[in-house]
Coordinates of C-alpha atoms in Angstrom, one line a residue:
X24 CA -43.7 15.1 -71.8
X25 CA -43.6 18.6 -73.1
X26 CA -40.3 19.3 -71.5
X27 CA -38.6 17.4 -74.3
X28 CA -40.1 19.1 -77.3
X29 CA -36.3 20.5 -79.0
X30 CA -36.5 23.5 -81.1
X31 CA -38.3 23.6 -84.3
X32 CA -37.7 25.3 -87.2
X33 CA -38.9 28.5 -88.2
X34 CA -39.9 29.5 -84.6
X35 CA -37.2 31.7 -82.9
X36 CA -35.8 30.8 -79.8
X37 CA -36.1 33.2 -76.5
X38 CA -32.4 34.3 -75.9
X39 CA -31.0 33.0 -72.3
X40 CA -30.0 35.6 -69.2
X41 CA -26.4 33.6 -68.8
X42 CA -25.1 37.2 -67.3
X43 CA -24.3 37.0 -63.8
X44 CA -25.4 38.6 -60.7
X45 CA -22.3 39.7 -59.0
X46 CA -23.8 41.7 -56.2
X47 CA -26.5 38.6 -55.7
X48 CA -23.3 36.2 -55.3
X49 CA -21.2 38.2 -53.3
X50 CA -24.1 38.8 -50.7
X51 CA -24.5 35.2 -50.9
X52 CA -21.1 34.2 -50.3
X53 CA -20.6 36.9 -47.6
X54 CA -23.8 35.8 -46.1
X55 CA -23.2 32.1 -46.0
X56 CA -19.6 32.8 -44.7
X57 CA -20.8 34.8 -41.8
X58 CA -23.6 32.5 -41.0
X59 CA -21.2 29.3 -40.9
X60 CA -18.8 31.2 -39.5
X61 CA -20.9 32.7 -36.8
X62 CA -22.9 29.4 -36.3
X63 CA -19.7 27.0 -36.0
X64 CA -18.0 29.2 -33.8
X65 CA -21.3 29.1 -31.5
X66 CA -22.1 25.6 -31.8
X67 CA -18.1 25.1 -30.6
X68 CA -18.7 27.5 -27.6
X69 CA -21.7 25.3 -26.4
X70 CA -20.2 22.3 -27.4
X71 CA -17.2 23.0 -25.1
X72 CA -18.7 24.2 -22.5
X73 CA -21.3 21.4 -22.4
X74 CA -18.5 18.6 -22.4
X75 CA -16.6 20.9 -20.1
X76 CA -19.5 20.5 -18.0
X77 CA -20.1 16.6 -18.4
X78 CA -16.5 15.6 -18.0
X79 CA -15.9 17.5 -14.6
X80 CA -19.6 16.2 -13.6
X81 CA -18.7 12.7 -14.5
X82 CA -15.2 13.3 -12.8
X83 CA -16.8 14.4 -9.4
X84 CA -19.4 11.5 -9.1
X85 CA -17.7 8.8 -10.8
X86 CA -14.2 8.9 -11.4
X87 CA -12.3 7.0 -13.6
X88 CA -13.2 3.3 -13.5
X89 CA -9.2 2.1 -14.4
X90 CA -8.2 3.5 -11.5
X91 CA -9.7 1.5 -8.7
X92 CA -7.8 -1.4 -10.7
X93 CA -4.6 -0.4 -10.5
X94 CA -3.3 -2.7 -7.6
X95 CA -0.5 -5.6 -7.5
X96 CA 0.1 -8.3 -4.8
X97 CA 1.1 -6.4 -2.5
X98 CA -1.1 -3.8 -2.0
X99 CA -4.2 -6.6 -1.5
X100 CA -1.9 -8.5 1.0
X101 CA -1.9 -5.0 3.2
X102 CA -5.2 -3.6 2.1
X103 CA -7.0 -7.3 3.8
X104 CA -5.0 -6.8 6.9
X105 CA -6.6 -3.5 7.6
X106 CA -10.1 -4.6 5.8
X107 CA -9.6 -7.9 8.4
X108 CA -7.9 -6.2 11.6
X109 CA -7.9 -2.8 11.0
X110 CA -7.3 -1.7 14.5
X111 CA -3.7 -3.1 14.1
X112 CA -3.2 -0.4 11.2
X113 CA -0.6 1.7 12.9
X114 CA -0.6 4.4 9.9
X115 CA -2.7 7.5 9.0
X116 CA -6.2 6.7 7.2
X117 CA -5.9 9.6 4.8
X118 CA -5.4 9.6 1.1
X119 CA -2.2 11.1 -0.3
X120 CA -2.5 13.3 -3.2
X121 CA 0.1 14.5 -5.9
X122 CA -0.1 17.3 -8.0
X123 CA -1.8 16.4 -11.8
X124 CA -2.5 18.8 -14.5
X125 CA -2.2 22.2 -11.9
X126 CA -4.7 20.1 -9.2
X127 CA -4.1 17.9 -6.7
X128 CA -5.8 14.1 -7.3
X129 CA -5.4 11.0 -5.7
X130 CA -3.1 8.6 -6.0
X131 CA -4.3 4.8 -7.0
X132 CA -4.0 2.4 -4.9
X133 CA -0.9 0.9 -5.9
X134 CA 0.7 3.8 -4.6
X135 CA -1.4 4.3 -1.2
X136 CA -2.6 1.4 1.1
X137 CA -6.0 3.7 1.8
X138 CA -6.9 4.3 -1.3
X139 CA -10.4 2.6 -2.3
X140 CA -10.3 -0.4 -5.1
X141 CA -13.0 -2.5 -6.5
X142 CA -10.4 -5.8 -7.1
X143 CA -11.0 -6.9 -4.1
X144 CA -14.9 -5.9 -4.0
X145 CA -15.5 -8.0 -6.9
X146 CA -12.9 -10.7 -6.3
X147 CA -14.9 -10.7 -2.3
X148 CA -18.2 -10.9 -4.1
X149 CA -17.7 -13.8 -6.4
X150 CA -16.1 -15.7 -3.8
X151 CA -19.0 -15.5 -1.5
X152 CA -21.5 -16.4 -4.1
X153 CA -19.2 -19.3 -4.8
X154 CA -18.3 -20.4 -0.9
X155 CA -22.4 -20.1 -0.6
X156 CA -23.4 -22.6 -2.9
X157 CA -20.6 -24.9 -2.1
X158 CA -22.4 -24.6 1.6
X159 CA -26.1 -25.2 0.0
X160 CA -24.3 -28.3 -1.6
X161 CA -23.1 -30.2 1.2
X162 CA -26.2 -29.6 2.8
X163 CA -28.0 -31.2 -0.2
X164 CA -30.0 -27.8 -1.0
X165 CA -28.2 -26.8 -4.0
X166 CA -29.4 -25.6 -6.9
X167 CA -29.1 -23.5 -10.3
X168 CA -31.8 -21.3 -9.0
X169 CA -30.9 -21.0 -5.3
X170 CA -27.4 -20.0 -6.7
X171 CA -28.7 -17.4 -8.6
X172 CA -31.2 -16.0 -5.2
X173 CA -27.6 -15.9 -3.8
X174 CA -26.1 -13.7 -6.0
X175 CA -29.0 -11.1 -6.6
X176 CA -29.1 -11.3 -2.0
X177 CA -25.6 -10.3 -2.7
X178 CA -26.0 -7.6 -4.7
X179 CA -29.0 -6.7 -2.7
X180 CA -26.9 -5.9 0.5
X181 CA -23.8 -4.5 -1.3
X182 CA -26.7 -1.8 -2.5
X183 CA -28.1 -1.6 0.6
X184 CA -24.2 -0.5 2.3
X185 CA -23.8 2.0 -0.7
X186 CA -27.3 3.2 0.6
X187 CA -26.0 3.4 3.9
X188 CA -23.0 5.4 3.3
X189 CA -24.4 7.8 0.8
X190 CA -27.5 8.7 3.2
X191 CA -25.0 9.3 5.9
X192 CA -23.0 11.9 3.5
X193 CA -26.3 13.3 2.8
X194 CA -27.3 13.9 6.6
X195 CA -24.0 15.7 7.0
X196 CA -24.8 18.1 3.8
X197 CA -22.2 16.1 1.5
X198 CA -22.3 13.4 -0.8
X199 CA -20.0 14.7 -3.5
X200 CA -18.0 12.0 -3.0
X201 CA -17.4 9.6 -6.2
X202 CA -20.4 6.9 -6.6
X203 CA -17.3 4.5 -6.7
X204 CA -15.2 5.4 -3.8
X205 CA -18.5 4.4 -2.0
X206 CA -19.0 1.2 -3.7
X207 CA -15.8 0.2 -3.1
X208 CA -16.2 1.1 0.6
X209 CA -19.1 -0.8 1.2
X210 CA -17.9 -3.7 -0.8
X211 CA -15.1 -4.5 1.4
X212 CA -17.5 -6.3 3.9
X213 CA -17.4 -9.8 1.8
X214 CA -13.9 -10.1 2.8
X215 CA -15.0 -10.7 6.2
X216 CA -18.3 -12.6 4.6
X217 CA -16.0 -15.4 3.1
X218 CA -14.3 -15.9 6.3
X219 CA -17.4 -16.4 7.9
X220 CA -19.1 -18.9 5.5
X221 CA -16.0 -20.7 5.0
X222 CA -15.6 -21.3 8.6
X223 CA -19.0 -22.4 9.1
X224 CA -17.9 -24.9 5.8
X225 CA -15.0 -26.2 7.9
X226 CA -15.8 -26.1 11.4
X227 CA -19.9 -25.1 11.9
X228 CA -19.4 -24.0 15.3
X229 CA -16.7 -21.3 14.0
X230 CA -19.4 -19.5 12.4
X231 CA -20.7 -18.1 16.0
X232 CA -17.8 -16.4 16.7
X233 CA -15.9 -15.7 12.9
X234 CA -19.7 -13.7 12.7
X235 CA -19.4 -11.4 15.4
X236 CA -15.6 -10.8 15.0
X237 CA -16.1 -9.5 10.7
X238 CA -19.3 -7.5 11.8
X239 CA -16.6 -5.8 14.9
X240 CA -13.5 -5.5 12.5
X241 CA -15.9 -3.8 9.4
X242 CA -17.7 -1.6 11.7
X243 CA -14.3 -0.4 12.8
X244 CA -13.0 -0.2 9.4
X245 CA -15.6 2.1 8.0
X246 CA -15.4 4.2 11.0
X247 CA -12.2 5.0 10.4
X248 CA -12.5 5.4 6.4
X249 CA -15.6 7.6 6.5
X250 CA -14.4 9.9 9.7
X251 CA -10.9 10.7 7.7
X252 CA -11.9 10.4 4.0
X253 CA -15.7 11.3 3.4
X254 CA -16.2 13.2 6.2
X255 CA -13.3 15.2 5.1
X256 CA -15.0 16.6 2.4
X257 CA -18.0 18.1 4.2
X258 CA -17.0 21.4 4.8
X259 CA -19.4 21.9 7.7
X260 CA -21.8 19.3 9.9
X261 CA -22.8 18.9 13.8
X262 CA -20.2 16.9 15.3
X263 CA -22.5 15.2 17.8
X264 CA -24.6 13.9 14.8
X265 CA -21.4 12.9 12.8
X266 CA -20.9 10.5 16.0
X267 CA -24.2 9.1 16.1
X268 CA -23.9 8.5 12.5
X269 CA -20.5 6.3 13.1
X270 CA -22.3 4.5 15.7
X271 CA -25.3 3.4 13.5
X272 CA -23.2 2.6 10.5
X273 CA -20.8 0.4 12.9
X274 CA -24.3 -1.4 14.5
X275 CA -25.9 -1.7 11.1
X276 CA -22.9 -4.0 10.2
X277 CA -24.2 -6.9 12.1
X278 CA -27.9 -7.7 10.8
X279 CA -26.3 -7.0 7.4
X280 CA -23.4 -9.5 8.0
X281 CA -26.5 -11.7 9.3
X282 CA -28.4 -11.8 6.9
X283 CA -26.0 -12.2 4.1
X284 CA -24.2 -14.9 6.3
X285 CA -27.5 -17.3 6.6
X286 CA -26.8 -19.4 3.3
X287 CA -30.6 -20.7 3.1
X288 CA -32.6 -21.3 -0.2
X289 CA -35.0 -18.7 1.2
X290 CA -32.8 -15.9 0.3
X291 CA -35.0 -13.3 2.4
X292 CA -34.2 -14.5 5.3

């Protein structure tokens, strides 16, 4: 309230300091500049290198998720023949590369039959889960809930192959290869799931030998796919293990195929 009091009369007024400080404001402009100056051009440094970092870290584990989706009818045709019989692939398993931005990178798949794509994974997946409950409804078992046991079985054992391949890369002192390439991979085995479950839809005494034949044909196919693409990477391992390794990725095919292919309500077993 006394802040408002104006001047009165008769009482004279202090006179103002309205000079200014030139030396005060010229440190203070030079020191702000070279503060802002200094701390931007830091903060830019760390910044860079930081997403420098993230980027070629993201790039290594996970790639980019448009390009397993780059794939037209005619790659799927070819890619389920040597998902489905892939010891009539004549060709080389390997993945061809071009040169991009002064490194070499893949090409996608609609430029190279063995390059890995989630299409087909997730196309695979969604027709199982559908296939399985039509199979739970002609047997009068189906329901909303089973349905859903079915799907999270699904995902269950598409983990449990990721799993799988990624502790095999680890064994051998690897595992830098993309988080997708692997999911893809191990997706790939509810190709031969449908078959199976739609046989035993159609005819249920096709389902003992449709079974066995998917487990063989994926078995063989990620032989083939880990021994000339991840393996590749692992600059040195024990080729006796790597064998071994093969063999119990191939055998652990069939319970995995088995379990997933007995459509019960029980979805543990």
């Amino acid at each position: 309230m006394y802040n408002n009091v104006g001047a009165q009369p008769g009482v004279p007024t202090p006179p103002k300091n309205n000079q200014p400080d030139p030396f005060g404001n010229a440190f203070y402009g030079a020191g702000s500049g070279l503060i802002k100056g200094g701390l931007g051009a830091y903060g830019e440094k760390i910044l860079g290198s930081s997403s420098e970092y993230v980027q070629s870290n993201i790039s290594r584990y996970f790639s980019d998720p448009q390009y397993y989706f780059q794939v037209n009818d005619h790659y799927v045709r070819n890619k389920l023949k040597v998902v489905l019989f892939p010891f009539l692939h004549r060709g080389h398993w390997t993945r061809i590369t071009e040169p991009v931005g002064g490194r070499l990178s893949y090409k996608p798949p609609i430029y190279d039959i063995n390059a890995p794509d989630l299409y087909i994974p997730f196309m695979a997946f969604g027709t199982y889960v559908v296939l399985a409950g039509s199979s739970l409804g002609l047997n009068g078992k189906f329901s909303p809930e089973a349905l859903n046991w079915l799907f999270v079985k699904g995902l269950l054992g598409w983990f449990m192959q990721v799993m799988l391949l990624k502790v095999a890369l680890l064994s051998l002192g690897g595992g830098e290869a993309p988080l997708l390439d692997m999911v893809a991979y191990a997706g790939y085995a509810f190709t031969g799931l449908c078959f199976a479950v739609l046989g035993k839809i159609t005819w249920r005494y096709s389902y003992y030998f449709l079974m066995p034949w998917t487990c063989l044909c994926m078995g063989i196919f990620l032989v083939k796919t880990m021994k000339r693409v991840l393996f590749a990477e692992v600059r040195s391992y024990d080729s006796s293990k790597q064998h071994y390794l093969l063999l119990f990725i191939a055998l652990a095919q069939f319970p995995l195929f088995m379990w997933l292919g007995n459509i019960t309500v029980n979805w543990l077993f």
